[in-house]
Short mmCIF file of C-alpha atoms and ligand atoms in Angstrom, two decimals:
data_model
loop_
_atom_site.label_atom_id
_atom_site.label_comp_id
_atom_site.label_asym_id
_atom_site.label_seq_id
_atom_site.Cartn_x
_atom_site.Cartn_y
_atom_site.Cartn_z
CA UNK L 1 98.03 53.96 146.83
CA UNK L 2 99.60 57.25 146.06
CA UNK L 3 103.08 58.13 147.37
CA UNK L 4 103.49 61.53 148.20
CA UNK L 5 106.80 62.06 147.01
CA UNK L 6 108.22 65.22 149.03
CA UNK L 7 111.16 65.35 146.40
CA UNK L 8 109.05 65.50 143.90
CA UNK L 9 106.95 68.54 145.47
CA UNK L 10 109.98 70.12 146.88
CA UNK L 11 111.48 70.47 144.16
CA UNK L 12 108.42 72.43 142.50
CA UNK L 13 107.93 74.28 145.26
CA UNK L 14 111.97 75.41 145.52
CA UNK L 15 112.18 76.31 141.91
CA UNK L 16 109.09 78.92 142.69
CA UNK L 17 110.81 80.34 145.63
CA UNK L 18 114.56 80.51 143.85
CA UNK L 19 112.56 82.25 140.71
CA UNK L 20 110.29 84.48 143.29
CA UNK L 21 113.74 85.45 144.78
CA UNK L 22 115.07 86.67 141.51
CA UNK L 23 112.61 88.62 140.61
CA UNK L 24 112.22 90.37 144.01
CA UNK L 25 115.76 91.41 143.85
CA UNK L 26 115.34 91.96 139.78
CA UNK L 27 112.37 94.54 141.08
CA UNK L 28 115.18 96.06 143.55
CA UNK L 29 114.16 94.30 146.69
CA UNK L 30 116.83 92.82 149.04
CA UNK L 31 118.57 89.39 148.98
CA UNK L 32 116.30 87.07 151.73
CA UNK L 33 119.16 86.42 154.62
CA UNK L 34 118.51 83.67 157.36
CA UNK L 35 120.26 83.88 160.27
CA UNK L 36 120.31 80.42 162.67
CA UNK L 37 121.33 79.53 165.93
CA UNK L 38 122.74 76.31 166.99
CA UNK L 39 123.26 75.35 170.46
CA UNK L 40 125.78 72.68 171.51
CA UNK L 41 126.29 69.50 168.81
CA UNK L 42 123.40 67.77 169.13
CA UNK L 43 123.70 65.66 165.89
CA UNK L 44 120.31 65.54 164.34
CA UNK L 45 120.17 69.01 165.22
CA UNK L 46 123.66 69.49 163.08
CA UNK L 47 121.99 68.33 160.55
CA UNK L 48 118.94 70.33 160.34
CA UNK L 49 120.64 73.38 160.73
CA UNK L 50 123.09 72.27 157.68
CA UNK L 51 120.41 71.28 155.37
CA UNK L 52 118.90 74.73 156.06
CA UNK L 53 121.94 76.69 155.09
CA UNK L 54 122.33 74.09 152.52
CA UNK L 55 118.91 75.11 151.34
CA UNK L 56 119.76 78.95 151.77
CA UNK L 57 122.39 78.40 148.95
CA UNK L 58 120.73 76.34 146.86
CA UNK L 59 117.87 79.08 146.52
CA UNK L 60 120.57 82.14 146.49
CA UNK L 61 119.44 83.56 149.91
CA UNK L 62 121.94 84.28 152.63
CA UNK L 63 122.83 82.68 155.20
CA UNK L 64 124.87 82.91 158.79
CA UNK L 65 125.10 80.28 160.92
CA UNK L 66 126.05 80.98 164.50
CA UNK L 67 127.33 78.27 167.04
CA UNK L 68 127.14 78.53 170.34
CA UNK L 69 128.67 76.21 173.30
CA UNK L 70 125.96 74.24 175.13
CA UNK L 71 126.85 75.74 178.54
CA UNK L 72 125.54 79.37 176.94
CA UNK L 73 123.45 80.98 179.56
CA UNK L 74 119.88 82.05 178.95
CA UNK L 75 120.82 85.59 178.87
CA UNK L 76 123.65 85.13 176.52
CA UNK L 77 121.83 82.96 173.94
CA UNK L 78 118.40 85.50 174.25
CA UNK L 79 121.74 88.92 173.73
CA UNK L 80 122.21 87.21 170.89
CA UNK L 81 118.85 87.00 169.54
CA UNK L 82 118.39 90.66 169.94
CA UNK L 83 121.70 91.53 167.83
CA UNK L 84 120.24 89.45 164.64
CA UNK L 85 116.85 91.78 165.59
CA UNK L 86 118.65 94.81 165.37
CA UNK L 87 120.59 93.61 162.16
CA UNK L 88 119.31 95.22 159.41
CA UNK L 89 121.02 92.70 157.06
CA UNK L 90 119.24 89.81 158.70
CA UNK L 91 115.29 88.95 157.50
CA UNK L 92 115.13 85.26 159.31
CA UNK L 93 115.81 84.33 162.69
CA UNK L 94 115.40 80.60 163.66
CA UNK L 95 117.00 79.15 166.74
CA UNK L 96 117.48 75.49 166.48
CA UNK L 97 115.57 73.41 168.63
CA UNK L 98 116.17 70.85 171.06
CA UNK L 99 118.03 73.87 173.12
CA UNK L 100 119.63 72.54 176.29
CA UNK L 101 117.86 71.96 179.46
CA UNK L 102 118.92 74.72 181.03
CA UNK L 103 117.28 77.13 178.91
CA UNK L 104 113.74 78.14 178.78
CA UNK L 105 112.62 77.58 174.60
CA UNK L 106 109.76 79.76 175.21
CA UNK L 107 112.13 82.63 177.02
CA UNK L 108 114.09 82.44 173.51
CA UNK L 109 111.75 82.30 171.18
CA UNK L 110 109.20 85.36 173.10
CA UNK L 111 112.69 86.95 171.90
CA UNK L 112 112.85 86.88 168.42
CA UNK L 113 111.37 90.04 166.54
CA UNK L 114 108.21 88.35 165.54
CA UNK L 115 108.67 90.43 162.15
CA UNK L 116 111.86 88.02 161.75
CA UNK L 117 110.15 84.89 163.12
CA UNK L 118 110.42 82.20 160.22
CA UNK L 119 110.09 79.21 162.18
CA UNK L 120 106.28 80.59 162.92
CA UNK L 121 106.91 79.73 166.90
CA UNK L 122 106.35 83.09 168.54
CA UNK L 123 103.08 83.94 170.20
CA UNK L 124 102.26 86.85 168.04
CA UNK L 125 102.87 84.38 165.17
CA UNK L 126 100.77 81.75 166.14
CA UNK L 127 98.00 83.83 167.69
CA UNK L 128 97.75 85.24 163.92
CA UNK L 129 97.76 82.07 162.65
CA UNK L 130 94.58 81.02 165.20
CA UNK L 131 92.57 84.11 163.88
CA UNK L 132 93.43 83.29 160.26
CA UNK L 133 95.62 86.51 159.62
CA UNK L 134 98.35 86.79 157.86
CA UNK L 135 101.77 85.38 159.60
CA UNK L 136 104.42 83.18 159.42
CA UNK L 137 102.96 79.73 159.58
CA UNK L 138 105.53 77.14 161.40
CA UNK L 139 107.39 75.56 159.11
CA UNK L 140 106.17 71.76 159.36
CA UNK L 141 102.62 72.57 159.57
CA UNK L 142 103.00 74.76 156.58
CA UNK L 143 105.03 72.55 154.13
CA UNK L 144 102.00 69.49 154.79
CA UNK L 145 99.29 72.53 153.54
CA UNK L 146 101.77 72.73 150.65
CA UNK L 147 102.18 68.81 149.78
CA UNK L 148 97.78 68.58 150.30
CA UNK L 149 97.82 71.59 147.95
CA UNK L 150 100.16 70.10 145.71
CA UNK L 151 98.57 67.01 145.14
CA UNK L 152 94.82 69.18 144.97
CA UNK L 153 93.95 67.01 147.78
CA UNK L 154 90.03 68.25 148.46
CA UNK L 155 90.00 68.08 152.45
CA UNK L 156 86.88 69.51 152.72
CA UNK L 157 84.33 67.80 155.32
CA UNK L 158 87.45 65.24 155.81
CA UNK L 159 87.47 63.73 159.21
CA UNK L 160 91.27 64.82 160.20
CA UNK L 161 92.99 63.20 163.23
CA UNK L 162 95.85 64.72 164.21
CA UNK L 163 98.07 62.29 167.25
CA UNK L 164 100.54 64.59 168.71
CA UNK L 165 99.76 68.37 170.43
CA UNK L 166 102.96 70.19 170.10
CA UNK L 167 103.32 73.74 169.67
CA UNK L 168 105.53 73.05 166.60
CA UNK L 169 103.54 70.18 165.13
CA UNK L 170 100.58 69.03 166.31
CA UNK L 171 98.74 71.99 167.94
CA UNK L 172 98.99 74.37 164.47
CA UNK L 173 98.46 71.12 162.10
CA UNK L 174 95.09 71.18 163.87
CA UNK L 175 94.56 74.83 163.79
CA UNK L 176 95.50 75.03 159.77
CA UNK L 177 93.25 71.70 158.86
CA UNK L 178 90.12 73.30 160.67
CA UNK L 179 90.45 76.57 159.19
CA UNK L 180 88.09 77.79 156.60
CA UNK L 181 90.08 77.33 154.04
CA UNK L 182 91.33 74.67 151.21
CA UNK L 183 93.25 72.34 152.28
CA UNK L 184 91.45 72.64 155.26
CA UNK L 185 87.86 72.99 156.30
CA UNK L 186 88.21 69.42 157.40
CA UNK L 187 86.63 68.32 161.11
CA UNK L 188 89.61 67.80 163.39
CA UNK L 189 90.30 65.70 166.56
CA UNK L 190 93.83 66.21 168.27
CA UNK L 191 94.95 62.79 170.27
CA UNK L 192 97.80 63.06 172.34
CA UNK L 193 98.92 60.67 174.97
CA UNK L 194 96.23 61.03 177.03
CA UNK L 195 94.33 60.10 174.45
CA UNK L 196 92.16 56.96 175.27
CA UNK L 197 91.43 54.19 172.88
CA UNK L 198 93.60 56.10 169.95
CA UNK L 199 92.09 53.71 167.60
CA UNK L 200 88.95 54.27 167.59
CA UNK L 201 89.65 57.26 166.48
CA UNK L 202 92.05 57.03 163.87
CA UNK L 203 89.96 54.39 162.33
CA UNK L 204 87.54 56.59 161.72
CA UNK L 205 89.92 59.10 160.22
CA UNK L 206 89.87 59.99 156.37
CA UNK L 207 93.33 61.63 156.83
CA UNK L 208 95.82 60.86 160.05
CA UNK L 209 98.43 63.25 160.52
CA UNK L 210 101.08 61.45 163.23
CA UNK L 211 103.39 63.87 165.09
CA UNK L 212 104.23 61.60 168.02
CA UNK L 213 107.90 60.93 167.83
CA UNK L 214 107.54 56.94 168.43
CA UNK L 215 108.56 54.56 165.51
CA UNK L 216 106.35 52.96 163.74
CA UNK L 217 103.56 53.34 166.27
CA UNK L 218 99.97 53.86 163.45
CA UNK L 219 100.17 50.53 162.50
CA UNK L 220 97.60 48.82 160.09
CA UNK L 221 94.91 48.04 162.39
CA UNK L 222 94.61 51.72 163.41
CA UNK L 223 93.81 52.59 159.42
CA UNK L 224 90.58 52.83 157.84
CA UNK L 225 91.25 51.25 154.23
CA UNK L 226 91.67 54.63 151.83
CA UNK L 227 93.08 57.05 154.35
CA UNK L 228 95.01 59.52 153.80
CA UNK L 229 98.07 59.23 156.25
CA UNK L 230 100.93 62.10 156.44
CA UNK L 231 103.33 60.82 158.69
CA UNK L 232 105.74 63.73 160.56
CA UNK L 233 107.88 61.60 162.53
CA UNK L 234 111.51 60.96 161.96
CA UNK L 235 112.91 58.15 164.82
CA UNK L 236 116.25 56.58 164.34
CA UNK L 237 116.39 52.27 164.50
CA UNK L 238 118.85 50.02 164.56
CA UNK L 239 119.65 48.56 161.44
CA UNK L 240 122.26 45.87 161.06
CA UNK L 241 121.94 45.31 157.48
CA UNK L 242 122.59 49.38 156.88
CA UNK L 243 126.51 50.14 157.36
CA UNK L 244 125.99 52.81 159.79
CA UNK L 245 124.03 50.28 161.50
CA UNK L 246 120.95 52.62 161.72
CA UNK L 247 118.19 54.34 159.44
CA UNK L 248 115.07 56.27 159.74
CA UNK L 249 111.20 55.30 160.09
CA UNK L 250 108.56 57.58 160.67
CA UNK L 251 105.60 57.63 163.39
CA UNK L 252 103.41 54.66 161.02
CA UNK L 253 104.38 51.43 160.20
CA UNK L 254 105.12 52.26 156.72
CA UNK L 255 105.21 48.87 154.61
CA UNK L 256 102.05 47.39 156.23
CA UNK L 257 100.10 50.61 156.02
CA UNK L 258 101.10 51.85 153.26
CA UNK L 259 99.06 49.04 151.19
CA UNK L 260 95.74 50.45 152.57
CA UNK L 261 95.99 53.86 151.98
CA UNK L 262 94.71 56.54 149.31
CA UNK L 263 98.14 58.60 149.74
CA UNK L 264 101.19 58.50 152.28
CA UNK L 265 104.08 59.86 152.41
CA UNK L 266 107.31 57.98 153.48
CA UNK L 267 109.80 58.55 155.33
CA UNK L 268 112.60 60.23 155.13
CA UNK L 269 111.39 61.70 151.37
CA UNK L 270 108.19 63.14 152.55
CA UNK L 271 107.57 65.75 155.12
CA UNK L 272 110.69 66.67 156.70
CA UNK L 273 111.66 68.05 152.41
CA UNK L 274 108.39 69.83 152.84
CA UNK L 275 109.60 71.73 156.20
CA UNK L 276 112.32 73.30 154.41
CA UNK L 277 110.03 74.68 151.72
CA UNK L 278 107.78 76.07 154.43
CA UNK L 279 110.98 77.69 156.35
CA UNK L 280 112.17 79.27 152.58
CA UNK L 281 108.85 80.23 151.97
CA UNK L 282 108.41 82.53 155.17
CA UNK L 283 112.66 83.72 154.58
CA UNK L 284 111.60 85.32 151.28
CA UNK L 285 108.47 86.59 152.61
CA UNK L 286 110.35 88.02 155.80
CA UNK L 287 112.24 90.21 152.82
CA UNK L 288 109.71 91.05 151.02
CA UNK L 289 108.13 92.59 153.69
CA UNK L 290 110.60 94.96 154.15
CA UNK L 291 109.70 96.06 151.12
CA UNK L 292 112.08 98.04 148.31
P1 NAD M 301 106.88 66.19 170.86
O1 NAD M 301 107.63 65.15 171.61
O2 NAD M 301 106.96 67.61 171.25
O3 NAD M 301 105.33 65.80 170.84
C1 NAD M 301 104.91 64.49 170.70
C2 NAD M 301 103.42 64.45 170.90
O4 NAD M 301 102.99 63.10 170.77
C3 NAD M 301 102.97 64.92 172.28
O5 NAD M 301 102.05 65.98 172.13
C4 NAD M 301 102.31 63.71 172.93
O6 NAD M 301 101.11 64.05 173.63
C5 NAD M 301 102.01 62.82 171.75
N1 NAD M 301 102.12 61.41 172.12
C6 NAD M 301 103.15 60.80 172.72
N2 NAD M 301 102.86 59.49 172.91
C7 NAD M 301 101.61 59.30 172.43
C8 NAD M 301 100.77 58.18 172.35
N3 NAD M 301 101.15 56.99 172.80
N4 NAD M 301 99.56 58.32 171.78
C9 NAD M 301 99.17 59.53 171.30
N5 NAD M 301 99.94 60.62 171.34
C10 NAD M 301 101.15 60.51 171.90
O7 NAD M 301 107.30 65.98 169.33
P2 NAD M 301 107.20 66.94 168.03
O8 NAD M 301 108.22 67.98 168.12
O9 NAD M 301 105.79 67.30 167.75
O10 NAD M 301 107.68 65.88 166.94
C11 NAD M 301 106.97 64.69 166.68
C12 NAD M 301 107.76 63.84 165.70
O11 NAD M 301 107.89 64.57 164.50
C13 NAD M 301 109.19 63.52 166.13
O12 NAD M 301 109.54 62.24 165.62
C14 NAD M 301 110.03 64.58 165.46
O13 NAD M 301 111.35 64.16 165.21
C15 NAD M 301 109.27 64.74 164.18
N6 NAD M 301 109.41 66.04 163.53
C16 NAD M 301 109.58 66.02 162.20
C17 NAD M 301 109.65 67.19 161.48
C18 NAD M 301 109.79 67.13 159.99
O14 NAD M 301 110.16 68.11 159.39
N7 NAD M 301 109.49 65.98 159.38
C19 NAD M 301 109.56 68.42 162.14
C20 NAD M 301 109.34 68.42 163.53
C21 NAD M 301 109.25 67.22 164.20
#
């Protein structure tokens, strides 16, 4: 078994975008600024959007984080889109998801200038992405093409199941691991949870991506020995022995899984590094695209 170590590969992959980035602006091209949006304190959500800027500084880019109340209206939140459209100064625009209930995600994100859509969300973005044109891929989806690449994983005539349809995870992991293209070119099945008898199909997988948001759920008797398993989940347990009396686990059942597999990634360490790469990746190419 392989681990596939997303600090290892983010690491690489940051390094290319921080050098990229210098040499863009070397060339006279514009410093990469994202701009996010943060609505209310979720916590996990706090912490995505941190590690982001975090990120931003790390590879010199710019960053603004705004942070609005969670009783912003709708109309308010989308005004506020439209300013960072408007904003010259401003290449990335990602609102932070969970938003609360009383706003429509899709209403927000049909909003952002899909030339300054780095999360990949907005129709225009993933309609390119379905035809095989050139877009901004979303961000997840993108940084597990990069980790496959990485590793010159051939997917090629791989049988791919993917357990989870989101528009974020699931849907465009199946769209990007179907596409003629390498990775990709593999034959997918999305599961979801209407799915019946799940394990008859991930046990014929060669490579299981799980985006389902339940701990632990692929366990070992859903795993044909030498799969490939890329596990997107990130679930919160309890956790005595841990002093804030909690850690992560991902979608599989890691240590008894683990043993039967080609290449995994764990969890945390594995995709959610990868997402940031994906989010830089599309930040500097949102620049560059305004050209010099
Ligand atoms: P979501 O809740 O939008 O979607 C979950 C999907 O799982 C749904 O499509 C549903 O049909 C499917 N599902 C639910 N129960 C199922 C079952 N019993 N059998 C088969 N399918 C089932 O979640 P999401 O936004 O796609 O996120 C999924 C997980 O990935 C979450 O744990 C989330 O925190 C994590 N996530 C991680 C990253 C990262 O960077 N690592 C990024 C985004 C999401």
């Amino acid at each position: 078994m392989q681990l596939l170590d997303g600090v290892l590969v983010s690491g690489h992959i940051k390094e290319q975008i921080k050098q990229e980035a210098i040499d863009w602006q070397a060339a006279g091209g514009k410093k990469p600024h994202l701009a996010a949006i943060l609505v209310g304190n979720n916590p996990a959500s706090e912490a995505y959007v941190g590690s982001k800027v975090k990120h931003c500084d790390e590879l010199g880019f710019d960053s603004t984080l705004l942070r609005l109340p969670s009783e912003t209206t709708e109309a308010a939140l989308i005004a506020e889109v439209q300013r960072l459209n408007e904003d010259p100064a401003v290449d990335g625009i990602l609102v932070q998801l969970p938003l609360p209930e009383h706003i429509s995600p899709d209403s927000v994100i049909n909003a952002i200038d899909p030339g300054k859509d780095v999360d990949g969300f907005h129709p225009i973005s993933q309609g390119r992405m379905v035809l095989g044109q050139p877009t901004f891929l979303p961000a997840t989806p993108y940084g597990i093409m990069l980790m496959l690449e990485y590793y010159k994983i051939n997917t090629s005539g791989m049988h791919c199941v993917v357990i989870g349809r989101s528009n974020i995870v699931g849907t465009p992991m199946s769209v990007l691991m179907s596409r003629a293209s390498n990775p990709g070119n593999a034959t997918v099945t999305l599961c979801h949870s209407r799915t019946r008898n799940l394990k008859d199909f991930t046990l014929n997988a060669d490579i299981i991506i799980a985006a389902i948001g339940k701990p632990r759920y692929v366990t070992a008797d859903m795993v044909k020995p030498g799969a490939i398993v890329i596990d997107v989940g990130i679930n919160r347990i309890e956790d005595a022995s841990r002093k804030s009396g909690s850690r992560l686990v991902g979608d599989v059942d890691f240590d008894n899984v683990a043993p039967l597999c080609s290449y995994i990634t764990p969890v945390p360490k594995g995709v959610g590094l990868m997402t940031i790469c994906g989010l830089m990746k599309n930040t500097l190419q949102a620049a560059k695209q305004k050209g010099i």
